Amino acid sequence: MVTFQEDIDWYGSAIEARLYAEDPRNDFLPATGTLIAYEPNSEVEARWDSGVEEGSVIGTEFDPMIAKVICYGENRLEAANKLSMALEAFSYWRSCYEPRFFSFYFTFRSLLKWLNYNELYRKS
């Protein structure tokens, strides 16, 4: 059966974000360590595809992707807003052992601040 573009109905929009264990201070190289907390936001309607949980070790043997988060909305703006809310409340703690031990707390808002700061820094 042949389907034409005009025969396809529009049923809203979906948008996806991919979360990686990468170190923005080190050219986004994979950041190894153990996830000592992993809390996807269950209050927002979102699909969380992930192969990690608390205690998972992020090593160098595989791609450092932690999760894919997919949100659906009646339109693109609604989908983007849901994704933003899902990521805003998502947090994880990672304990990194190389080159020295430290804990790193991440939220979507802190990443946006970091990206904005670095963009301003690059322009100066």
mmCIF file of N, CA and C in Angstrom:
data_model
loop_
_atom_site.group_PDB
_atom_site.id
_atom_site.type_symbol
_atom_site.label_atom_id
_atom_site.label_comp_id
_atom_site.label_asym_id
_atom_site.label_seq_id
_atom_site.Cartn_x
_atom_site.Cartn_y
_atom_site.Cartn_z
ATOM 1 N N MET A 1 0.839 -1.181 0.000
ATOM 2 C CA MET A 1 0.000 0.000 0.000
ATOM 3 C C MET A 1 0.888 1.250 0.000
ATOM 4 N N VAL A 2 0.601 2.163 -0.881
ATOM 5 C CA VAL A 2 1.358 3.405 -0.988
ATOM 6 C C VAL A 2 0.669 4.475 -0.134
ATOM 7 N N THR A 3 1.453 5.170 0.678
ATOM 8 C CA THR A 3 0.936 6.258 1.504
ATOM 9 C C THR A 3 1.549 7.566 1.028
ATOM 10 N N PHE A 4 0.709 8.572 0.908
ATOM 11 C CA PHE A 4 1.171 9.892 0.483
ATOM 12 C C PHE A 4 1.221 10.820 1.690
ATOM 13 N N GLN A 5 2.088 11.797 1.627
ATOM 14 C CA GLN A 5 2.272 12.730 2.730
ATOM 15 C C GLN A 5 0.955 13.381 3.149
ATOM 16 N N GLU A 6 0.135 13.767 2.194
ATOM 17 C CA GLU A 6 -1.133 14.436 2.521
ATOM 18 C C GLU A 6 -2.131 13.500 3.214
ATOM 19 N N ASP A 7 -1.879 12.195 3.183
ATOM 20 C CA ASP A 7 -2.760 11.233 3.847
ATOM 21 C C ASP A 7 -2.387 10.999 5.315
ATOM 22 N N ILE A 8 -1.275 11.557 5.738
ATOM 23 C CA ILE A 8 -0.804 11.342 7.106
ATOM 24 C C ILE A 8 -1.369 12.433 8.008
ATOM 25 N N ASP A 9 -2.049 12.013 9.085
ATOM 26 C CA ASP A 9 -2.626 12.958 10.040
ATOM 27 C C ASP A 9 -1.576 13.404 11.053
ATOM 28 N N TRP A 10 -1.764 14.622 11.567
ATOM 29 C CA TRP A 10 -0.876 15.205 12.566
ATOM 30 C C TRP A 10 -1.455 14.914 13.945
ATOM 31 N N TYR A 11 -0.662 14.304 14.826
ATOM 32 C CA TYR A 11 -1.133 13.951 16.166
ATOM 33 C C TYR A 11 -0.289 14.563 17.271
ATOM 34 N N GLY A 12 0.242 15.724 17.070
ATOM 35 C CA GLY A 12 1.047 16.367 18.100
ATOM 36 C C GLY A 12 2.531 16.271 17.809
ATOM 37 N N SER A 13 3.331 16.569 18.826
ATOM 38 C CA SER A 13 4.791 16.585 18.670
ATOM 39 C C SER A 13 5.452 15.872 19.835
ATOM 40 N N ALA A 14 6.606 15.324 19.559
ATOM 41 C CA ALA A 14 7.441 14.725 20.602
ATOM 42 C C ALA A 14 8.825 15.349 20.506
ATOM 43 N N ILE A 15 9.492 15.434 21.628
ATOM 44 C CA ILE A 15 10.847 15.981 21.659
ATOM 45 C C ILE A 15 11.664 15.127 22.627
ATOM 46 N N GLU A 16 12.943 14.965 22.306
ATOM 47 C CA GLU A 16 13.802 14.082 23.090
ATOM 48 C C GLU A 16 15.054 14.817 23.551
ATOM 49 N N ALA A 17 15.506 14.487 24.738
ATOM 50 C CA ALA A 17 16.801 14.964 25.243
ATOM 51 C C ALA A 17 17.619 13.737 25.611
ATOM 52 N N ARG A 18 18.910 13.827 25.382
ATOM 53 C CA ARG A 18 19.812 12.736 25.758
ATOM 54 C C ARG A 18 20.747 13.249 26.845
ATOM 55 N N LEU A 19 20.848 12.476 27.908
ATOM 56 C CA LEU A 19 21.678 12.853 29.045
ATOM 57 C C LEU A 19 22.947 12.009 29.037
ATOM 58 N N TYR A 20 24.067 12.677 29.087
ATOM 59 C CA TYR A 20 25.362 11.998 29.017
ATOM 60 C C TYR A 20 26.183 12.264 30.265
ATOM 61 N N ALA A 21 27.000 11.294 30.640
ATOM 62 C CA ALA A 21 27.973 11.467 31.719
ATOM 63 C C ALA A 21 29.250 11.984 31.083
ATOM 64 N N GLU A 22 29.249 13.272 30.824
ATOM 65 C CA GLU A 22 30.404 13.923 30.214
ATOM 66 C C GLU A 22 30.812 15.098 31.084
ATOM 67 N N ASP A 23 32.079 15.407 31.057
ATOM 68 C CA ASP A 23 32.613 16.476 31.893
ATOM 69 C C ASP A 23 32.763 17.756 31.077
ATOM 70 N N PRO A 24 31.901 18.753 31.292
ATOM 71 C CA PRO A 24 31.989 19.992 30.513
ATOM 72 C C PRO A 24 33.273 20.772 30.783
ATOM 73 N N ARG A 25 33.915 20.517 31.925
ATOM 74 C CA ARG A 25 35.170 21.204 32.236
ATOM 75 C C ARG A 25 36.364 20.552 31.539
ATOM 76 N N ASN A 26 36.133 19.384 30.916
ATOM 77 C CA ASN A 26 37.215 18.650 30.270
ATOM 78 C C ASN A 26 36.836 18.316 28.827
ATOM 79 N N ASP A 27 36.386 19.320 28.088
ATOM 80 C CA ASP A 27 36.026 19.162 26.672
ATOM 81 C C ASP A 27 34.950 18.103 26.441
ATOM 82 N N PHE A 28 34.072 17.908 27.422
ATOM 83 C CA PHE A 28 32.968 16.958 27.339
ATOM 84 C C PHE A 28 33.434 15.521 27.118
ATOM 85 N N LEU A 29 34.586 15.187 27.656
ATOM 86 C CA LEU A 29 35.043 13.796 27.627
ATOM 87 C C LEU A 29 34.195 12.981 28.598
ATOM 88 N N PRO A 30 34.082 11.661 28.394
ATOM 89 C CA PRO A 30 33.300 10.842 29.325
ATOM 90 C C PRO A 30 33.800 11.010 30.757
ATOM 91 N N ALA A 31 32.853 11.115 31.675
ATOM 92 C CA ALA A 31 33.161 11.275 33.096
ATOM 93 C C ALA A 31 32.853 9.958 33.795
ATOM 94 N N THR A 32 33.873 9.269 34.245
ATOM 95 C CA THR A 32 33.680 7.977 34.888
ATOM 96 C C THR A 32 33.366 8.153 36.359
ATOM 97 N N GLY A 33 32.765 7.132 36.938
ATOM 98 C CA GLY A 33 32.447 7.158 38.356
ATOM 99 C C GLY A 33 31.194 6.360 38.643
ATOM 100 N N THR A 34 30.738 6.429 39.871
ATOM 101 C CA THR A 34 29.564 5.693 40.325
ATOM 102 C C THR A 34 28.420 6.662 40.571
ATOM 103 N N LEU A 35 27.225 6.318 40.083
ATOM 104 C CA LEU A 35 26.042 7.132 40.370
ATOM 105 C C LEU A 35 25.603 6.807 41.793
ATOM 106 N N ILE A 36 25.718 7.770 42.685
ATOM 107 C CA ILE A 36 25.317 7.518 44.066
ATOM 108 C C ILE A 36 23.882 7.975 44.325
ATOM 109 N N ALA A 37 23.263 8.617 43.345
ATOM 110 C CA ALA A 37 21.830 8.929 43.369
ATOM 111 C C ALA A 37 21.379 9.091 41.927
ATOM 112 N N TYR A 38 20.192 8.594 41.622
ATOM 113 C CA TYR A 38 19.634 8.725 40.277
ATOM 114 C C TYR A 38 18.130 8.828 40.433
ATOM 115 N N GLU A 39 17.577 10.007 40.171
ATOM 116 C CA GLU A 39 16.164 10.263 40.433
ATOM 117 C C GLU A 39 15.476 10.928 39.249
ATOM 118 N N PRO A 40 14.992 10.123 38.273
ATOM 119 C CA PRO A 40 14.194 10.722 37.196
ATOM 120 C C PRO A 40 12.919 11.332 37.774
ATOM 121 N N ASN A 41 12.459 12.399 37.172
ATOM 122 C CA ASN A 41 11.263 13.100 37.628
ATOM 123 C C ASN A 41 10.025 12.308 37.221
ATOM 124 N N SER A 42 9.282 11.809 38.200
ATOM 125 C CA SER A 42 8.076 11.033 37.904
ATOM 126 C C SER A 42 6.816 11.897 37.932
ATOM 127 N N GLU A 43 6.947 13.175 38.258
ATOM 128 C CA GLU A 43 5.780 14.055 38.344
ATOM 129 C C GLU A 43 5.352 14.602 36.987
ATOM 130 N N VAL A 44 6.255 14.576 36.016
ATOM 131 C CA VAL A 44 5.955 15.079 34.677
ATOM 132 C C VAL A 44 5.791 13.887 33.746
ATOM 133 N N GLU A 45 4.789 13.955 32.865
ATOM 134 C CA GLU A 45 4.562 12.873 31.910
ATOM 135 C C GLU A 45 5.718 12.832 30.913
ATOM 136 N N ALA A 46 6.603 11.862 31.111
ATOM 137 C CA ALA A 46 7.786 11.725 30.265
ATOM 138 C C ALA A 46 8.186 10.260 30.219
ATOM 139 N N ARG A 47 8.787 9.872 29.114
ATOM 140 C CA ARG A 47 9.319 8.517 28.979
ATOM 141 C C ARG A 47 10.821 8.594 29.251
ATOM 142 N N TRP A 48 11.279 7.812 30.210
ATOM 143 C CA TRP A 48 12.700 7.766 30.576
ATOM 144 C C TRP A 48 13.256 6.428 30.121
ATOM 145 N N ASP A 49 14.103 6.429 29.105
ATOM 146 C CA ASP A 49 14.788 5.219 28.654
ATOM 147 C C ASP A 49 16.199 5.264 29.209
ATOM 148 N N SER A 50 16.499 4.332 30.095
ATOM 149 C CA SER A 50 17.799 4.366 30.754
ATOM 150 C C SER A 50 18.229 2.960 31.137
ATOM 151 N N GLY A 51 19.509 2.754 31.151
ATOM 152 C CA GLY A 51 20.054 1.472 31.573
ATOM 153 C C GLY A 51 20.845 1.592 32.857
ATOM 154 N N VAL A 52 20.663 2.691 33.584
ATOM 155 C CA VAL A 52 21.405 2.892 34.828
ATOM 156 C C VAL A 52 20.448 3.065 35.993
ATOM 157 N N GLU A 53 20.989 2.913 37.179
ATOM 158 C CA GLU A 53 20.262 3.140 38.422
ATOM 159 C C GLU A 53 21.291 3.537 39.472
ATOM 160 N N GLU A 54 20.812 3.840 40.677
ATOM 161 C CA GLU A 54 21.756 4.155 41.748
ATOM 162 C C GLU A 54 22.757 3.023 41.883
ATOM 163 N N GLY A 55 24.021 3.385 41.984
ATOM 164 C CA GLY A 55 25.069 2.383 42.131
ATOM 165 C C GLY A 55 25.701 1.946 40.822
ATOM 166 N N SER A 56 25.108 2.337 39.695
ATOM 167 C CA SER A 56 25.694 1.983 38.400
ATOM 168 C C SER A 56 27.045 2.663 38.234
ATOM 169 N N VAL A 57 27.962 1.953 37.609
ATOM 170 C CA VAL A 57 29.285 2.503 37.340
ATOM 171 C C VAL A 57 29.319 2.997 35.904
ATOM 172 N N ILE A 58 29.705 4.242 35.724
ATOM 173 C CA ILE A 58 29.892 4.814 34.394
ATOM 174 C C ILE A 58 31.370 4.641 34.065
ATOM 175 N N GLY A 59 31.656 3.774 33.121
ATOM 176 C CA GLY A 59 33.039 3.492 32.757
ATOM 177 C C GLY A 59 33.362 4.012 31.372
ATOM 178 N N THR A 60 34.452 3.529 30.831
ATOM 179 C CA THR A 60 34.889 3.970 29.500
ATOM 180 C C THR A 60 34.619 2.922 28.433
ATOM 181 N N GLU A 61 34.040 1.768 28.815
ATOM 182 C CA GLU A 61 33.820 0.689 27.858
ATOM 183 C C GLU A 61 32.657 0.958 26.908
ATOM 184 N N PHE A 62 31.697 1.778 27.333
ATOM 185 C CA PHE A 62 30.495 2.026 26.545
ATOM 186 C C PHE A 62 30.268 3.521 26.381
ATOM 187 N N ASP A 63 29.327 3.870 25.520
ATOM 188 C CA ASP A 63 28.890 5.253 25.353
ATOM 189 C C ASP A 63 28.447 5.791 26.720
ATOM 190 N N PRO A 64 28.805 7.015 27.083
ATOM 191 C CA PRO A 64 28.458 7.533 28.408
ATOM 192 C C PRO A 64 27.023 8.060 28.525
ATOM 193 N N MET A 65 26.117 7.648 27.617
ATOM 194 C CA MET A 65 24.735 8.115 27.731
ATOM 195 C C MET A 65 24.087 7.497 28.974
ATOM 196 N N ILE A 66 23.453 8.345 29.764
ATOM 197 C CA ILE A 66 22.763 7.908 30.970
ATOM 198 C C ILE A 66 21.297 7.623 30.670
ATOM 199 N N ALA A 67 20.661 8.492 29.888
ATOM 200 C CA ALA A 67 19.229 8.325 29.632
ATOM 201 C C ALA A 67 18.797 9.114 28.407
ATOM 202 N N LYS A 68 17.668 8.670 27.849
ATOM 203 C CA LYS A 68 16.939 9.453 26.853
ATOM 204 C C LYS A 68 15.598 9.790 27.490
ATOM 205 N N VAL A 69 15.202 11.042 27.373
ATOM 206 C CA VAL A 69 13.939 11.506 27.943
ATOM 207 C C VAL A 69 13.081 12.015 26.795
ATOM 208 N N ILE A 70 11.874 11.461 26.661
ATOM 209 C CA ILE A 70 10.992 11.829 25.553
ATOM 210 C C ILE A 70 9.677 12.353 26.123
ATOM 211 N N CYS A 71 9.231 13.510 25.627
ATOM 212 C CA CYS A 71 7.960 14.095 26.046
ATOM 213 C C CYS A 71 7.091 14.357 24.825
ATOM 214 N N TYR A 72 5.792 14.185 25.006
ATOM 215 C CA TYR A 72 4.812 14.393 23.946
ATOM 216 C C TYR A 72 3.880 15.522 24.358
ATOM 217 N N GLY A 73 3.458 16.317 23.367
ATOM 218 C CA GLY A 73 2.485 17.373 23.607
ATOM 219 C C GLY A 73 1.601 17.567 22.391
ATOM 220 N N GLU A 74 0.530 18.297 22.571
ATOM 221 C CA GLU A 74 -0.377 18.581 21.454
ATOM 222 C C GLU A 74 0.322 19.389 20.364
ATOM 223 N N ASN A 75 1.341 20.161 20.768
ATOM 224 C CA ASN A 75 2.144 20.918 19.804
ATOM 225 C C ASN A 75 3.592 20.931 20.300
ATOM 226 N N ARG A 76 4.476 21.490 19.502
ATOM 227 C CA ARG A 76 5.906 21.464 19.834
ATOM 228 C C ARG A 76 6.213 22.228 21.124
ATOM 229 N N LEU A 77 5.551 23.351 21.346
ATOM 230 C CA LEU A 77 5.781 24.141 22.550
ATOM 231 C C LEU A 77 5.394 23.358 23.806
ATOM 232 N N GLU A 78 4.255 22.693 23.770
ATOM 233 C CA GLU A 78 3.825 21.897 24.923
ATOM 234 C C GLU A 78 4.814 20.760 25.197
ATOM 235 N N ALA A 79 5.275 20.099 24.148
ATOM 236 C CA ALA A 79 6.259 19.022 24.315
ATOM 237 C C ALA A 79 7.557 19.561 24.909
ATOM 238 N N ALA A 80 8.012 20.709 24.421
ATOM 239 C CA ALA A 80 9.248 21.317 24.926
ATOM 240 C C ALA A 80 9.095 21.743 26.383
ATOM 241 N N ASN A 81 7.934 22.282 26.747
ATOM 242 C CA ASN A 81 7.695 22.682 28.135
ATOM 243 C C ASN A 81 7.712 21.476 29.068
ATOM 244 N N LYS A 82 7.088 20.370 28.648
ATOM 245 C CA LYS A 82 7.099 19.155 29.465
ATOM 246 C C LYS A 82 8.523 18.637 29.636
ATOM 247 N N LEU A 83 9.286 18.656 28.548
ATOM 248 C CA LEU A 83 10.669 18.189 28.622
ATOM 249 C C LEU A 83 11.480 19.074 29.566
ATOM 250 N N SER A 84 11.274 20.368 29.467
ATOM 251 C CA SER A 84 11.977 21.298 30.345
ATOM 252 C C SER A 84 11.647 21.019 31.805
ATOM 253 N N MET A 85 10.370 20.780 32.120
ATOM 254 C CA MET A 85 9.969 20.482 33.500
ATOM 255 C C MET A 85 10.550 19.151 33.967
ATOM 256 N N ALA A 86 10.567 18.152 33.081
ATOM 257 C CA ALA A 86 11.127 16.848 33.454
ATOM 258 C C ALA A 86 12.608 16.973 33.775
ATOM 259 N N LEU A 87 13.338 17.718 32.954
ATOM 260 C CA LEU A 87 14.775 17.878 33.163
ATOM 261 C C LEU A 87 15.081 18.796 34.335
ATOM 262 N N GLU A 88 14.212 19.770 34.569
ATOM 263 C CA GLU A 88 14.416 20.720 35.668
ATOM 264 C C GLU A 88 14.464 19.994 37.010
ATOM 265 N N ALA A 89 13.597 19.012 37.188
ATOM 266 C CA ALA A 89 13.506 18.325 38.476
ATOM 267 C C ALA A 89 14.380 17.076 38.546
ATOM 268 N N PHE A 90 14.964 16.664 37.416
ATOM 269 C CA PHE A 90 15.839 15.486 37.406
ATOM 270 C C PHE A 90 17.164 15.828 38.063
ATOM 271 N N SER A 91 17.666 14.919 38.850
ATOM 272 C CA SER A 91 18.994 15.140 39.419
ATOM 273 C C SER A 91 19.699 13.813 39.600
ATOM 274 N N TYR A 92 21.005 13.900 39.578
ATOM 275 C CA TYR A 92 21.799 12.729 39.927
ATOM 276 C C TYR A 92 23.076 13.186 40.603
ATOM 277 N N TRP A 93 23.597 12.324 41.404
ATOM 278 C CA TRP A 93 24.900 12.546 42.039
ATOM 279 C C TRP A 93 25.859 11.547 41.445
ATOM 280 N N ARG A 94 27.014 12.024 41.096
ATOM 281 C CA ARG A 94 28.039 11.143 40.543
ATOM 282 C C ARG A 94 29.288 11.311 41.384
ATOM 283 N N SER A 95 29.868 10.213 41.735
ATOM 284 C CA SER A 95 31.120 10.242 42.472
ATOM 285 C C SER A 95 32.223 9.878 41.491
ATOM 286 N N CYS A 96 33.146 10.767 41.282
ATOM 287 C CA CYS A 96 34.190 10.572 40.274
ATOM 288 C C CYS A 96 35.519 10.293 40.963
ATOM 289 N N TYR A 97 36.208 9.274 40.516
ATOM 290 C CA TYR A 97 37.449 8.862 41.171
ATOM 291 C C TYR A 97 38.701 9.308 40.438
ATOM 292 N N GLU A 98 38.602 9.782 39.227
ATOM 293 C CA GLU A 98 39.780 10.202 38.475
ATOM 294 C C GLU A 98 39.544 11.595 37.934
ATOM 295 N N PRO A 99 40.463 12.527 38.001
ATOM 296 C CA PRO A 99 41.802 12.374 38.569
ATOM 297 C C PRO A 99 41.824 12.447 40.086
ATOM 298 N N ARG A 100 40.788 12.957 40.727
ATOM 299 C CA ARG A 100 40.715 12.949 42.187
ATOM 300 C C ARG A 100 39.244 12.799 42.558
ATOM 301 N N PHE A 101 38.977 12.400 43.781
ATOM 302 C CA PHE A 101 37.607 12.155 44.220
ATOM 303 C C PHE A 101 36.865 13.471 44.426
ATOM 304 N N PHE A 102 35.679 13.562 43.864
ATOM 305 C CA PHE A 102 34.802 14.690 44.152
ATOM 306 C C PHE A 102 33.367 14.291 43.832
ATOM 307 N N SER A 103 32.411 15.030 44.358
ATOM 308 C CA SER A 103 30.999 14.801 44.059
ATOM 309 C C SER A 103 30.517 15.930 43.179
ATOM 310 N N PHE A 104 29.634 15.595 42.272
ATOM 311 C CA PHE A 104 29.135 16.575 41.316
ATOM 312 C C PHE A 104 27.619 16.490 41.300
ATOM 313 N N TYR A 105 26.941 17.597 41.573
ATOM 314 C CA TYR A 105 25.480 17.643 41.546
ATOM 315 C C TYR A 105 25.042 18.380 40.296
ATOM 316 N N PHE A 106 24.113 17.801 39.565
ATOM 317 C CA PHE A 106 23.693 18.363 38.291
ATOM 318 C C PHE A 106 22.194 18.605 38.279
ATOM 319 N N THR A 107 21.780 19.763 37.818
ATOM 320 C CA THR A 107 20.387 20.015 37.478
ATOM 321 C C THR A 107 20.382 20.703 36.126
ATOM 322 N N PHE A 108 19.268 20.649 35.440
ATOM 323 C CA PHE A 108 19.159 21.272 34.128
ATOM 324 C C PHE A 108 19.427 22.771 34.228
ATOM 325 N N ARG A 109 18.911 23.396 35.287
ATOM 326 C CA ARG A 109 19.108 24.842 35.468
ATOM 327 C C ARG A 109 20.594 25.170 35.624
ATOM 328 N N SER A 110 21.324 24.352 36.385
ATOM 329 C CA SER A 110 22.753 24.629 36.560
ATOM 330 C C SER A 110 23.507 24.459 35.249
ATOM 331 N N LEU A 111 23.084 23.508 34.414
ATOM 332 C CA LEU A 111 23.724 23.346 33.107
ATOM 333 C C LEU A 111 23.473 24.574 32.242
ATOM 334 N N LEU A 112 22.240 25.083 32.246
ATOM 335 C CA LEU A 112 21.938 26.279 31.458
ATOM 336 C C LEU A 112 22.772 27.462 31.936
ATOM 337 N N LYS A 113 22.915 27.606 33.251
ATOM 338 C CA LYS A 113 23.752 28.689 33.785
ATOM 339 C C LYS A 113 25.196 28.515 33.337
ATOM 340 N N TRP A 114 25.695 27.280 33.395
ATOM 341 C CA TRP A 114 27.075 27.011 32.994
ATOM 342 C C TRP A 114 27.268 27.331 31.520
ATOM 343 N N LEU A 115 26.332 26.879 30.675
ATOM 344 C CA LEU A 115 26.450 27.137 29.239
ATOM 345 C C LEU A 115 26.388 28.632 28.953
ATOM 346 N N ASN A 116 25.482 29.351 29.620
ATOM 347 C CA ASN A 116 25.360 30.790 29.433
ATOM 348 C C ASN A 116 26.637 31.493 29.888
ATOM 349 N N TYR A 117 27.177 31.107 31.027
ATOM 350 C CA TYR A 117 28.409 31.710 31.536
ATOM 351 C C TYR A 117 29.547 31.506 30.543
ATOM 352 N N ASN A 118 29.682 30.283 30.035
ATOM 353 C CA ASN A 118 30.780 30.001 29.115
ATOM 354 C C ASN A 118 30.601 30.703 27.778
ATOM 355 N N GLU A 119 29.366 30.881 27.347
ATOM 356 C CA GLU A 119 29.113 31.615 26.103
ATOM 357 C C GLU A 119 29.518 33.074 26.282
ATOM 358 N N LEU A 120 29.158 33.668 27.427
ATOM 359 C CA LEU A 120 29.553 35.050 27.707
ATOM 360 C C LEU A 120 31.067 35.156 27.830
ATOM 361 N N TYR A 121 31.680 34.157 28.456
ATOM 362 C CA TYR A 121 33.131 34.156 28.629
ATOM 363 C C TYR A 121 33.844 34.102 27.277
ATOM 364 N N ARG A 122 33.334 33.270 26.370
ATOM 365 C CA ARG A 122 33.957 33.141 25.045
ATOM 366 C C ARG A 122 33.870 34.435 24.248
ATOM 367 N N LYS A 123 32.784 35.207 24.464
ATOM 368 C CA LYS A 123 32.590 36.443 23.702
ATOM 369 C C LYS A 123 33.461 37.577 24.224
ATOM 370 N N SER A 124 33.932 37.475 25.462
ATOM 371 C CA SER A 124 34.722 38.570 26.042
ATOM 372 C C SER A 124 36.186 38.472 25.661
#
